[in-house]
């Protein structure tokens, strides 16, 4: 294709974009909303995945002591745990300390349990390596005064359940929005095609090739998708950087970390841009095929 | 250069608009296609630039079979054929010059060729001085000249016209006939559907008369031959 032709197609596609301004605006708005949700959704999901990964790597487990165990039995359990192979560190926590932690996490309301504390004593045990955690936990679970051993696994499973639920709900919503956006674009292009029926007829009559007739309409759709992806990209970039600046210092030294903005934002923005172009070209393709029998 | 063999056309609503057409038109001929309204003249014309496909039969233009022609190749066929309509089909937002240049632009003619060629054809149809005007600022006859200029701007071998004078008064019609005959004298084949008796009787050329989708008469230098 000649450069002059390419220029002409670009010019024509922009001209019509302005000519049916309101439809163009509606299409771009629909794409914007869709892609913003896609971007936010993907950002959250990827970060939750990362959190799940981090949790799996956690070496810490918590050993609850049987309520029936007297102080001597508790001390014996502590020795047993310390002597278990793969254990790096053991820390004892009294029932009062456990309650303090609960109060810290869930609020002052729990203070009323100070009268009769229902909690168990606990040991915080660290394995030498993350891979050892499951094995060590199983061993400790067999000791007579152990009530229960919990570690990352449980949290991870809960998180994965939540992830799956969120993913399915999100996908349904996004698919619906995607179709709406595509439908709006298809409709915008259809209006353009109908408005230029005479012109298209003359083009065909004097021997313009089919692609020559089609390309401006496809381009118009691509612009709609492209413009629709701009605002989401900006919001996601600025928003995530802001969030990262807020969360990162607070998570310093923690097991759980959120994803660094780079190259993460390139990937998410790349996805948003790709989807914008995809929605635009597919929307216009549907109209062009249906209403432009060339 | 144009040949139809046993061409039969039945529209989807069951109307038979061509019922076994056999015709041969040589290069450089001027041919009228006449007949009453609904006879099948427009169908005849449309099948020549492949706006319509015959249901059966063969149509050859310069040896190319139109029924067998792939859709993809239709644009190339159209570049060898200029088409003129009763309603001019000009783009109202474009000037006279732009309307004609449009036909060259969309077939990607090199830019440097466009201006001289458009000027040349506008001069031929006598509208060079109105190149900057919009179609709405012109009379019907002038608009038809613009559409003729557009049809010949890429030097087609044949111009087909469906009732080109249908919307024009007799005097203006004569002007259009002069332009068409001038183009014909330059070697372009002209096929013109009309039911204008005066024109056919005055400007004598070969006449193909169609009735009910059949060629009922085909004579050189024939008159209209109907009393309407
Ligand atoms: N697209 C079409 N679909 C169905 N019938 C058509 C179509 N075009 C023309 N016809 C019918 O075919 C017959 C011939 O039409 P046409 O070729 O337009 O005749 P003319 O141009 O001589 O008036 C008419 O009966 C007309 O109603
Ligand atoms: Mg007709």
Short mmCIF file of C-alpha atoms and ligand atoms in Angstrom, two decimals:
data_model
loop_
_atom_site.label_atom_id
_atom_site.label_comp_id
_atom_site.label_asym_id
_atom_site.label_seq_id
_atom_site.Cartn_x
_atom_site.Cartn_y
_atom_site.Cartn_z
CA UNK A 1 0.00 0.00 0.00
CA UNK A 2 1.25 3.42 -0.88
CA UNK A 3 2.08 5.92 1.83
CA UNK A 4 -0.37 8.38 0.31
CA UNK A 5 -3.13 5.79 0.62
CA UNK A 6 -2.24 5.10 4.24
CA UNK A 7 -2.42 8.81 4.94
CA UNK A 8 -5.79 9.03 3.27
CA UNK A 9 -7.18 6.14 5.32
CA UNK A 10 -5.99 7.81 8.53
CA UNK A 11 -7.51 11.13 7.51
CA UNK A 12 -10.83 9.54 6.59
CA UNK A 13 -11.02 7.49 9.78
CA UNK A 14 -10.44 10.57 11.95
CA UNK A 15 -12.93 12.63 10.00
CA UNK A 16 -15.76 10.19 10.66
CA UNK A 17 -14.74 9.85 14.29
CA UNK A 18 -15.55 13.52 14.72
CA UNK A 19 -18.62 13.43 12.49
CA UNK A 20 -20.60 11.08 14.72
CA UNK A 21 -19.16 12.53 17.87
CA UNK A 22 -21.70 11.33 20.41
CA UNK A 23 -21.58 7.73 19.30
CA UNK A 24 -17.81 7.88 19.28
CA UNK A 25 -17.88 9.32 22.77
CA UNK A 26 -20.21 6.61 24.04
CA UNK A 27 -18.04 3.90 22.54
CA UNK A 28 -14.87 5.35 24.00
CA UNK A 29 -16.55 5.70 27.40
CA UNK A 30 -17.67 2.07 27.28
CA UNK A 31 -14.18 0.92 26.39
CA UNK A 32 -12.76 3.11 29.14
CA UNK A 33 -15.00 1.64 31.83
CA UNK A 34 -14.39 -1.90 30.61
CA UNK A 35 -10.65 -1.58 30.46
CA UNK A 36 -10.44 0.24 33.77
CA UNK A 37 -12.21 -2.67 35.42
CA UNK A 38 -10.06 -5.17 33.55
CA UNK A 39 -6.92 -3.35 34.63
CA UNK A 40 -7.91 -3.04 38.29
CA UNK A 41 -9.11 -6.62 38.35
CA UNK A 42 -5.91 -7.97 36.82
CA UNK A 43 -3.81 -5.86 39.20
CA UNK A 44 -5.65 -7.14 42.25
CA UNK A 45 -5.65 -10.74 41.06
CA UNK A 46 -1.95 -10.78 40.27
CA UNK A 47 -1.12 -9.25 43.63
CA UNK A 48 -3.29 -11.77 45.45
CA UNK A 49 -1.53 -14.53 43.55
CA UNK A 50 1.74 -13.08 44.70
CA UNK A 51 0.49 -12.98 48.28
CA UNK A 52 -0.54 -16.63 48.04
CA UNK A 53 2.91 -17.46 46.74
CA UNK A 54 4.51 -15.54 49.57
CA UNK A 55 2.36 -17.28 52.13
CA UNK A 56 3.33 -20.67 50.80
CA UNK A 57 6.92 -19.74 51.38
CA UNK A 58 6.21 -18.92 55.00
CA UNK A 59 8.30 -21.02 57.38
CA UNK A 60 6.33 -20.13 60.48
CA UNK A 61 3.73 -22.38 62.06
CA UNK A 62 1.68 -22.09 65.19
CA UNK A 63 1.30 -24.97 67.58
CA UNK A 64 -1.74 -24.90 69.89
CA UNK A 65 -1.31 -26.69 73.19
CA UNK A 66 -4.02 -29.01 74.61
CA UNK A 67 -6.06 -27.24 77.30
CA UNK A 68 -5.48 -30.25 79.54
CA UNK A 69 -1.70 -29.83 79.52
CA UNK A 70 -0.22 -28.61 82.81
CA UNK A 71 2.88 -26.37 82.89
CA UNK A 72 5.19 -29.37 83.10
CA UNK A 73 3.57 -30.99 80.06
CA UNK A 74 3.85 -27.74 78.19
CA UNK A 75 7.54 -27.48 78.96
CA UNK A 76 8.00 -31.08 77.85
CA UNK A 77 6.27 -30.28 74.57
CA UNK A 78 8.56 -27.30 74.11
CA UNK A 79 11.61 -29.55 74.52
CA UNK A 80 10.16 -32.09 72.09
CA UNK A 81 9.57 -29.40 69.53
CA UNK A 82 13.04 -27.96 69.93
CA UNK A 83 14.54 -31.38 69.37
CA UNK A 84 12.52 -32.07 66.23
CA UNK A 85 14.75 -32.03 63.17
CA UNK A 86 14.09 -29.09 60.82
CA UNK A 87 13.07 -26.71 63.61
CA UNK A 88 15.01 -23.49 63.74
CA UNK A 89 13.33 -21.45 66.43
CA UNK A 90 10.61 -21.87 69.03
CA UNK A 91 8.83 -19.11 70.89
CA UNK A 92 6.34 -19.61 73.69
CA UNK A 93 3.21 -17.50 74.03
CA UNK A 94 0.94 -17.54 77.09
CA UNK A 95 -2.84 -17.44 76.93
CA UNK A 96 -2.77 -13.81 78.01
CA UNK A 97 -0.28 -12.94 75.31
CA UNK A 98 -2.51 -14.72 72.76
CA UNK A 99 -5.48 -12.67 73.89
CA UNK A 100 -3.46 -9.46 73.64
CA UNK A 101 -2.69 -10.35 70.05
CA UNK A 102 -6.35 -10.98 69.33
CA UNK A 103 -7.28 -7.67 70.86
CA UNK A 104 -4.66 -5.95 68.75
CA UNK A 105 -5.96 -7.59 65.56
CA UNK A 106 -9.68 -7.52 66.15
CA UNK A 107 -10.34 -4.69 68.59
CA UNK A 108 -11.02 -3.77 72.19
CA UNK A 109 -14.34 -5.65 72.26
CA UNK A 110 -12.44 -8.84 72.87
CA UNK A 111 -11.14 -7.45 76.16
CA UNK A 112 -14.21 -8.87 77.87
CA UNK A 113 -12.64 -12.28 77.51
CA UNK A 114 -10.01 -11.24 80.03
CA UNK A 115 -12.34 -12.56 82.76
CA UNK A 116 -12.29 -16.09 81.35
CA UNK A 117 -9.79 -16.47 78.58
CA UNK A 118 -10.88 -19.24 76.16
CA UNK A 119 -7.61 -19.28 74.25
CA UNK A 120 -4.86 -21.88 74.27
CA UNK A 121 -1.18 -21.48 74.94
CA UNK A 122 0.84 -21.61 71.78
CA UNK A 123 4.32 -22.10 70.36
CA UNK A 124 5.48 -20.16 67.35
CA UNK A 125 7.78 -22.48 65.47
CA UNK A 126 10.01 -21.61 62.55
CA UNK A 127 11.29 -24.27 60.21
CA UNK A 128 14.81 -24.11 58.86
CA UNK A 129 13.51 -24.03 55.27
CA UNK A 130 10.08 -23.39 53.74
CA UNK A 131 10.06 -26.89 52.18
CA UNK A 132 10.41 -28.38 55.68
CA UNK A 133 7.33 -26.65 57.07
CA UNK A 134 4.80 -29.32 56.12
CA UNK A 135 6.98 -32.19 57.37
CA UNK A 136 7.79 -30.48 60.68
CA UNK A 137 4.14 -29.60 61.22
CA UNK A 138 3.11 -33.20 60.71
CA UNK A 139 5.68 -34.43 63.22
CA UNK A 140 4.72 -31.88 65.89
CA UNK A 141 1.06 -32.75 65.38
CA UNK A 142 1.80 -36.29 66.61
CA UNK A 143 3.08 -35.19 70.04
CA UNK A 144 0.51 -35.97 72.79
CA UNK A 145 0.09 -32.42 74.06
CA UNK A 146 -0.30 -30.81 70.68
CA UNK A 147 -3.87 -29.73 70.00
CA UNK A 148 -3.34 -28.48 66.43
CA UNK A 149 -0.61 -27.15 64.13
CA UNK A 150 -1.50 -24.42 61.68
CA UNK A 151 0.73 -22.84 59.10
CA UNK A 152 0.54 -21.00 55.74
CA UNK A 153 -1.16 -23.90 54.00
CA UNK A 154 -4.49 -23.15 55.60
CA UNK A 155 -4.34 -19.47 54.83
CA UNK A 156 -3.24 -20.22 51.29
CA UNK A 157 -6.15 -22.52 50.71
CA UNK A 158 -8.60 -19.93 51.96
CA UNK A 159 -6.98 -17.32 49.78
CA UNK A 160 -7.14 -19.56 46.75
CA UNK A 161 -10.83 -20.18 47.33
CA UNK A 162 -11.32 -16.46 47.48
CA UNK A 163 -9.17 -15.96 44.41
CA UNK A 164 -11.21 -18.45 42.41
CA UNK A 165 -14.47 -16.89 43.44
CA UNK A 166 -13.21 -13.40 42.59
CA UNK A 167 -11.79 -14.60 39.31
CA UNK A 168 -15.03 -16.19 38.14
CA UNK A 169 -17.20 -13.28 39.18
CA UNK A 170 -14.73 -10.84 37.61
CA UNK A 171 -14.52 -12.76 34.37
CA UNK A 172 -18.28 -12.81 33.93
CA UNK A 173 -18.51 -9.09 34.57
CA UNK A 174 -15.64 -8.30 32.25
CA UNK A 175 -16.98 -10.48 29.46
CA UNK A 176 -20.33 -8.72 29.69
CA UNK A 177 -18.63 -5.33 29.56
CA UNK A 178 -16.42 -6.43 26.72
CA UNK A 179 -19.44 -7.38 24.64
CA UNK A 180 -21.16 -4.10 25.46
CA UNK A 181 -18.12 -2.14 24.35
CA UNK A 182 -17.77 -4.16 21.17
CA UNK A 183 -21.45 -3.78 20.42
CA UNK A 184 -21.24 -0.02 20.86
CA UNK A 185 -18.25 0.19 18.57
CA UNK A 186 -19.93 -2.00 15.99
CA UNK A 187 -22.92 0.31 16.15
CA UNK A 188 -20.81 3.43 15.76
CA UNK A 189 -19.12 1.99 12.72
CA UNK A 190 -22.48 0.93 11.32
CA UNK A 191 -23.71 4.50 11.59
CA UNK A 192 -20.62 5.70 9.76
CA UNK A 193 -21.13 3.14 7.04
CA UNK A 194 -24.80 4.00 6.60
CA UNK A 195 -24.02 7.73 6.54
CA UNK A 196 -21.49 7.15 3.78
CA UNK A 197 -23.50 4.72 1.70
CA UNK A 198 -23.42 6.90 -1.43
CA UNK A 199 -19.73 7.47 -1.14
CA UNK A 200 -19.05 3.77 -0.64
CA UNK A 201 -21.27 2.98 -3.63
CA UNK A 202 -19.31 5.37 -5.84
CA UNK A 203 -16.00 4.04 -4.60
CA UNK A 204 -17.06 0.53 -5.54
CA UNK A 205 -18.43 1.72 -8.84
CA UNK A 206 -15.18 3.32 -9.95
CA UNK A 207 -13.15 0.28 -8.94
CA UNK A 208 -11.78 0.91 -5.46
CA UNK A 209 -10.54 -2.37 -4.00
CA UNK A 210 -12.45 -3.93 -1.14
CA UNK A 211 -9.70 -3.34 1.35
CA UNK A 212 -9.48 0.30 0.27
CA UNK A 213 -13.16 0.67 1.13
CA UNK A 214 -12.88 -1.24 4.39
CA UNK A 215 -9.71 0.04 5.99
CA UNK A 216 -10.93 3.49 7.12
CA UNK A 217 -13.80 1.87 9.02
CA UNK A 218 -11.56 -0.67 10.68
CA UNK A 219 -9.16 2.12 11.59
CA UNK A 220 -12.02 4.12 13.06
CA UNK A 221 -12.84 1.18 15.32
CA UNK A 222 -9.22 0.84 16.34
CA UNK A 223 -9.07 4.51 17.31
CA UNK A 224 -12.17 4.08 19.47
CA UNK A 225 -10.51 1.19 21.27
CA UNK A 226 -7.21 3.00 21.50
CA UNK A 227 -8.66 6.20 22.92
CA UNK A 228 -10.70 4.11 25.31
CA UNK A 229 -7.56 2.51 26.70
CA UNK A 230 -5.73 5.76 27.43
CA UNK A 231 -7.51 6.84 30.62
CA UNK A 232 -7.44 3.35 32.17
CA UNK A 233 -3.71 3.15 31.51
CA UNK A 234 -3.08 6.49 33.18
CA UNK A 235 -5.31 5.70 36.17
CA UNK A 236 -3.82 2.25 36.66
CA UNK A 237 -0.27 3.56 36.44
CA UNK A 238 -0.73 6.49 38.82
CA UNK A 239 -3.01 4.54 41.13
CA UNK A 240 -0.71 1.59 41.44
CA UNK A 241 2.35 3.73 42.04
CA UNK A 242 0.46 5.58 44.75
CA UNK A 243 -0.69 2.31 46.28
CA UNK A 244 2.81 0.87 46.09
CA UNK A 245 4.29 3.93 47.79
CA UNK A 246 1.71 3.56 50.53
CA UNK A 247 1.89 -0.20 51.04
CA UNK A 248 5.51 -1.02 50.40
CA UNK A 249 7.01 0.71 53.51
CA UNK A 250 4.35 -0.88 55.69
CA UNK A 251 5.11 -4.35 54.42
CA UNK A 252 8.86 -3.98 54.73
CA UNK A 253 10.31 -6.97 56.57
CA UNK A 254 7.04 -8.90 56.20
CA UNK A 255 6.67 -12.19 54.46
CA UNK A 256 4.04 -10.74 52.16
CA UNK A 257 5.14 -8.27 49.50
CA UNK A 258 3.19 -6.61 46.69
CA UNK A 259 4.47 -6.61 43.14
CA UNK A 260 7.02 -3.97 42.20
CA UNK A 261 5.57 -1.45 39.65
CA UNK A 262 8.22 -2.34 37.11
CA UNK A 263 7.90 -4.19 34.85
CA UNK A 264 4.48 -5.07 36.27
CA UNK A 265 2.83 -1.87 35.01
CA UNK A 266 4.21 -2.43 31.52
CA UNK A 267 2.53 -5.81 31.45
CA UNK A 268 -0.82 -4.61 32.78
CA UNK A 269 -0.84 -1.54 30.52
CA UNK A 270 0.24 -3.67 27.59
CA UNK A 271 -2.71 -5.93 28.26
CA UNK A 272 -5.11 -2.98 28.52
CA UNK A 273 -3.80 -1.48 25.29
CA UNK A 274 -3.98 -4.80 23.50
CA UNK A 275 -7.55 -5.34 24.67
CA UNK A 276 -8.53 -1.83 23.58
CA UNK A 277 -7.23 -2.44 20.10
CA UNK A 278 -8.78 -5.88 20.07
CA UNK A 279 -12.23 -4.61 21.10
CA UNK A 280 -12.01 -1.81 18.54
CA UNK A 281 -10.92 -3.88 15.59
CA UNK A 282 -13.28 -6.73 16.37
CA UNK A 283 -16.22 -4.36 16.84
CA UNK A 284 -15.58 -2.64 13.54
CA UNK A 285 -14.84 -5.91 11.81
CA UNK A 286 -18.30 -7.17 12.73
CA UNK A 287 -19.95 -4.06 11.27
CA UNK A 288 -17.80 -3.93 8.20
CA UNK A 289 -18.54 -7.56 7.44
CA UNK A 290 -22.24 -7.15 7.99
CA UNK A 291 -22.97 -3.76 6.49
CA UNK A 292 -20.27 -3.38 3.90
CA UNK A 293 -20.80 -6.08 1.32
CA UNK A 294 -17.91 -5.15 -0.91
CA UNK B 1 -15.51 -6.76 -26.76
CA UNK B 2 -18.82 -7.33 -24.93
CA UNK B 3 -20.67 -10.56 -25.48
CA UNK B 4 -23.73 -12.11 -23.85
CA UNK B 5 -24.69 -15.72 -24.49
CA UNK B 6 -28.03 -17.12 -23.37
CA UNK B 7 -28.11 -14.79 -20.40
CA UNK B 8 -30.95 -15.53 -18.04
CA UNK B 9 -31.71 -13.58 -14.90
CA UNK B 10 -34.32 -14.37 -12.32
CA UNK B 11 -34.49 -12.13 -9.25
CA UNK B 12 -35.12 -13.66 -5.86
CA UNK B 13 -38.73 -12.47 -6.00
CA UNK B 14 -39.27 -14.63 -9.08
CA UNK B 15 -39.23 -11.84 -11.70
CA UNK B 16 -37.41 -12.88 -14.86
CA UNK B 17 -35.61 -9.76 -16.10
CA UNK B 18 -33.45 -11.45 -18.74
CA UNK B 19 -34.82 -14.41 -20.60
CA UNK B 20 -32.04 -15.61 -22.89
CA UNK B 21 -30.10 -12.58 -24.09
CA UNK B 22 -27.64 -13.02 -26.97
CA UNK B 23 -25.73 -9.96 -28.00
CA UNK B 24 -22.33 -8.92 -29.24
CA UNK B 25 -21.00 -5.37 -29.03
CA UNK B 26 -17.73 -4.45 -30.75
CA UNK B 27 -15.11 -2.02 -29.63
CA UNK B 28 -15.99 1.58 -30.48
CA UNK B 29 -19.69 0.98 -31.02
CA UNK B 30 -22.45 3.26 -29.77
CA UNK B 31 -25.43 1.17 -28.70
CA UNK B 32 -28.86 2.16 -27.41
CA UNK B 33 -30.73 -0.29 -25.24
CA UNK B 34 -34.39 0.65 -25.52
CA UNK B 35 -37.67 -0.70 -24.27
CA UNK B 36 -40.57 0.18 -22.03
CA UNK B 37 -40.26 0.54 -18.31
CA UNK B 38 -39.67 -2.81 -16.63
CA UNK B 39 -38.37 -4.39 -19.85
CA UNK B 40 -35.03 -5.31 -18.30
CA UNK B 41 -32.78 -2.48 -19.54
CA UNK B 42 -31.28 -1.70 -16.15
CA UNK B 43 -30.75 -5.39 -15.46
CA UNK B 44 -28.91 -5.65 -18.78
CA UNK B 45 -26.69 -2.72 -17.78
CA UNK B 46 -26.13 -3.95 -14.24
CA UNK B 47 -24.97 -7.34 -15.41
CA UNK B 48 -22.31 -5.65 -17.56
CA UNK B 49 -20.53 -4.07 -14.57
CA UNK B 50 -21.38 -7.01 -12.35
CA UNK B 51 -23.74 -5.22 -10.06
CA UNK B 52 -25.91 -8.25 -10.76
CA UNK B 53 -24.86 -11.77 -11.69
CA UNK B 54 -26.88 -13.66 -14.31
CA UNK B 55 -28.68 -16.74 -13.04
CA UNK B 56 -27.25 -18.62 -16.01
CA UNK B 57 -25.47 -17.86 -19.27
CA UNK B 58 -22.20 -16.23 -20.11
CA UNK B 59 -21.10 -12.58 -20.25
CA UNK B 60 -17.66 -11.80 -21.62
CA UNK B 61 -15.91 -8.44 -21.49
CA UNK B 62 -12.58 -8.45 -23.27
CA UNK B 63 -12.55 -12.22 -22.87
CA UNK B 64 -13.17 -12.10 -19.11
CA UNK B 65 -16.14 -14.11 -17.95
CA UNK B 66 -18.18 -11.99 -15.54
CA UNK B 67 -20.22 -14.80 -13.95
CA UNK B 68 -16.98 -16.62 -13.18
CA UNK B 69 -15.13 -13.50 -12.06
CA UNK B 70 -14.05 -13.67 -8.41
CA UNK B 71 -15.48 -10.94 -6.19
CA UNK B 72 -11.96 -9.90 -5.42
CA UNK B 73 -11.38 -9.12 -9.11
CA UNK B 74 -14.51 -7.02 -9.60
CA UNK B 75 -12.69 -3.74 -8.80
CA UNK B 76 -10.32 -4.41 -11.70
CA UNK B 77 -13.26 -4.96 -14.04
CA UNK B 78 -14.88 -1.73 -12.86
CA UNK B 79 -11.75 0.20 -13.75
CA UNK B 80 -12.30 -0.76 -17.38
CA UNK B 81 -15.89 0.42 -17.31
CA UNK B 82 -17.32 3.87 -16.70
CA UNK B 83 -20.88 4.00 -15.37
CA UNK B 84 -23.34 6.90 -15.61
CA UNK B 85 -26.73 7.06 -13.91
CA UNK B 86 -29.93 8.98 -14.24
CA UNK B 87 -29.43 10.52 -10.77
CA UNK B 88 -25.74 11.50 -11.31
CA UNK B 89 -24.60 10.07 -7.94
CA UNK B 90 -22.30 12.97 -7.10
CA UNK B 91 -20.99 13.58 -3.59
CA UNK B 92 -22.69 16.78 -2.41
CA UNK B 93 -19.92 17.84 -0.05
CA UNK B 94 -17.21 17.67 -2.72
CA UNK B 95 -16.58 20.25 -5.42
CA UNK B 96 -16.88 19.42 -9.10
CA UNK B 97 -13.13 18.95 -9.28
CA UNK B 98 -13.04 16.76 -6.18
CA UNK B 99 -15.91 14.62 -7.39
CA UNK B 100 -13.96 13.73 -10.51
CA UNK B 101 -10.60 13.43 -8.76
CA UNK B 102 -12.23 11.12 -6.21
CA UNK B 103 -12.51 8.38 -8.85
CA UNK B 104 -8.76 8.50 -9.40
CA UNK B 105 -7.84 8.81 -5.75
CA UNK B 106 -9.70 5.70 -4.69
CA UNK B 107 -7.95 3.60 -7.33
CA UNK B 108 -4.63 4.98 -6.05
CA UNK B 109 -3.64 6.83 -9.20
CA UNK B 110 -0.31 8.66 -8.69
CA UNK B 111 -1.00 12.18 -7.39
CA UNK B 112 0.90 13.94 -10.14
CA UNK B 113 -1.39 12.41 -12.77
CA UNK B 114 -4.61 13.45 -11.09
CA UNK B 115 -4.68 17.21 -11.60
CA UNK B 116 -3.85 17.24 -15.33
CA UNK B 117 -6.23 14.40 -16.08
CA UNK B 118 -9.15 15.87 -14.12
CA UNK B 119 -8.61 19.24 -15.78
CA UNK B 120 -8.56 17.53 -19.15
CA UNK B 121 -11.89 15.72 -18.72
CA UNK B 122 -13.57 18.76 -17.17
CA UNK B 123 -12.53 20.68 -20.25
CA UNK B 124 -13.92 17.92 -22.46
CA UNK B 125 -17.36 18.15 -20.83
CA UNK B 126 -17.16 21.96 -20.82
CA UNK B 127 -17.04 22.52 -17.07
CA UNK B 128 -13.46 23.57 -16.44
CA UNK B 129 -14.59 27.00 -15.33
CA UNK B 130 -16.94 25.53 -12.71
CA UNK B 131 -14.42 23.16 -11.14
CA UNK B 132 -14.62 24.78 -7.72
CA UNK B 133 -18.39 24.78 -7.46
CA UNK B 134 -20.47 22.32 -5.49
CA UNK B 135 -22.86 20.00 -7.37
CA UNK B 136 -25.85 21.80 -5.81
CA UNK B 137 -24.75 25.01 -7.50
CA UNK B 138 -25.02 23.39 -10.94
CA UNK B 139 -27.96 22.66 -13.26
CA UNK B 140 -29.03 19.06 -13.85
CA UNK B 141 -27.29 18.94 -17.21
CA UNK B 142 -24.08 20.24 -15.70
CA UNK B 143 -24.25 17.70 -12.90
CA UNK B 144 -24.64 14.93 -15.46
CA UNK B 145 -21.58 16.23 -17.28
CA UNK B 146 -19.63 15.98 -14.04
CA UNK B 147 -20.74 12.39 -13.62
CA UNK B 148 -19.74 11.66 -17.22
CA UNK B 149 -16.37 13.29 -16.59
CA UNK B 150 -15.96 11.05 -13.56
CA UNK B 151 -16.89 7.95 -15.56
CA UNK B 152 -14.22 8.55 -18.20
CA UNK B 153 -11.47 10.01 -16.04
CA UNK B 154 -9.54 6.76 -15.79
CA UNK B 155 -9.84 6.11 -19.53
CA UNK B 156 -12.22 3.12 -19.51
CA UNK B 157 -12.75 1.21 -22.74
CA UNK B 158 -16.50 1.29 -22.31
CA UNK B 159 -18.99 3.69 -20.78
CA UNK B 160 -22.38 2.33 -19.84
CA UNK B 161 -25.14 4.76 -19.06
CA UNK B 162 -28.54 3.97 -17.57
CA UNK B 163 -31.04 6.63 -18.67
CA UNK B 164 -28.47 9.43 -18.51
CA UNK B 165 -30.99 11.94 -19.82
CA UNK B 166 -33.90 10.64 -17.77
CA UNK B 167 -33.98 13.67 -15.49
CA UNK B 168 -33.15 16.30 -18.11
CA UNK B 169 -35.14 18.45 -20.49
CA UNK B 170 -34.78 17.79 -24.26
CA UNK B 171 -32.33 20.62 -24.90
CA UNK B 172 -30.03 19.67 -22.05
CA UNK B 173 -30.33 16.04 -23.14
CA UNK B 174 -28.95 16.96 -26.56
CA UNK B 175 -25.95 18.52 -24.86
CA UNK B 176 -25.33 15.31 -22.95
CA UNK B 177 -25.65 13.32 -26.19
CA UNK B 178 -23.03 15.54 -27.79
CA UNK B 179 -20.62 14.80 -24.95
CA UNK B 180 -21.26 11.06 -25.17
CA UNK B 181 -20.80 11.05 -28.94
CA UNK B 182 -17.59 12.98 -28.58
CA UNK B 183 -16.32 10.36 -26.15
CA UNK B 184 -17.43 7.65 -28.56
CA UNK B 185 -15.51 9.30 -31.38
CA UNK B 186 -12.38 9.09 -29.26
CA UNK B 187 -12.76 5.30 -29.40
CA UNK B 188 -14.75 4.52 -26.25
CA UNK B 189 -17.58 2.02 -26.57
CA UNK B 190 -20.90 3.44 -25.34
CA UNK B 191 -23.87 1.40 -24.16
CA UNK B 192 -26.80 3.59 -23.22
CA UNK B 193 -30.15 2.46 -21.86
CA UNK B 194 -32.92 4.93 -22.62
CA UNK B 195 -36.58 5.22 -23.35
CA UNK B 196 -36.20 8.67 -24.88
CA UNK B 197 -37.64 8.26 -28.35
CA UNK B 198 -36.50 11.66 -29.68
CA UNK B 199 -32.88 11.07 -28.86
CA UNK B 200 -32.82 7.61 -30.41
CA UNK B 201 -34.51 8.88 -33.53
CA UNK B 202 -32.32 11.93 -33.92
CA UNK B 203 -28.88 10.62 -32.98
CA UNK B 204 -28.90 7.43 -35.01
CA UNK B 205 -26.94 4.46 -33.63
CA UNK B 206 -27.39 0.74 -33.21
CA UNK B 207 -30.57 -0.05 -31.28
CA UNK B 208 -31.15 -3.12 -29.14
CA UNK B 209 -34.79 -3.29 -28.14
CA UNK B 210 -35.71 -5.33 -25.07
CA UNK B 211 -39.14 -6.41 -23.98
CA UNK B 212 -39.91 -8.77 -21.16
CA UNK B 213 -36.25 -9.69 -20.83
CA UNK B 214 -35.93 -10.62 -24.51
CA UNK B 215 -34.17 -8.85 -27.35
CA UNK B 216 -36.98 -8.20 -29.80
CA UNK B 217 -35.00 -6.14 -32.30
CA UNK B 218 -31.33 -5.34 -32.95
CA UNK B 219 -30.56 -3.04 -35.84
CA UNK B 220 -27.82 -0.67 -36.87
CA UNK B 221 -28.92 2.94 -37.32
CA UNK B 222 -32.34 1.93 -36.06
CA UNK B 223 -34.96 4.28 -34.76
CA UNK B 224 -36.80 3.89 -31.48
CA UNK B 225 -39.58 2.01 -33.20
CA UNK B 226 -42.18 2.34 -30.50
CA UNK B 227 -45.11 4.60 -30.21
CA UNK B 228 -45.37 5.72 -26.63
N1 LIG C 1 -33.33 -6.02 -7.46
C1 LIG C 1 -34.46 -6.48 -7.99
N2 LIG C 1 -35.17 -7.40 -7.33
C2 LIG C 1 -36.31 -7.88 -7.83
N3 LIG C 1 -36.82 -7.52 -9.01
C3 LIG C 1 -36.16 -6.60 -9.72
C4 LIG C 1 -34.94 -6.03 -9.25
N4 LIG C 1 -34.50 -5.14 -10.17
C5 LIG C 1 -35.41 -5.17 -11.15
N5 LIG C 1 -36.41 -6.04 -10.91
C6 LIG C 1 -37.53 -6.36 -11.77
O1 LIG C 1 -37.02 -6.81 -13.00
C7 LIG C 1 -37.75 -6.27 -14.08
C8 LIG C 1 -36.83 -5.47 -14.98
O2 LIG C 1 -36.36 -4.36 -14.29
P1 LIG C 1 -35.32 -3.33 -14.92
O3 LIG C 1 -34.19 -4.11 -15.41
O4 LIG C 1 -35.07 -2.31 -13.89
O5 LIG C 1 -36.14 -2.72 -16.13
P2 LIG C 1 -36.00 -1.32 -16.85
O6 LIG C 1 -34.71 -0.71 -16.46
O7 LIG C 1 -36.10 -1.64 -18.29
O8 LIG C 1 -37.16 -0.50 -16.39
C9 LIG C 1 -38.84 -5.42 -13.47
O9 LIG C 1 -40.00 -6.20 -13.40
C10 LIG C 1 -38.35 -5.14 -12.08
O10 LIG C 1 -39.41 -5.00 -11.18
MG1 LIG C 2 -34.20 1.13 -15.57
#
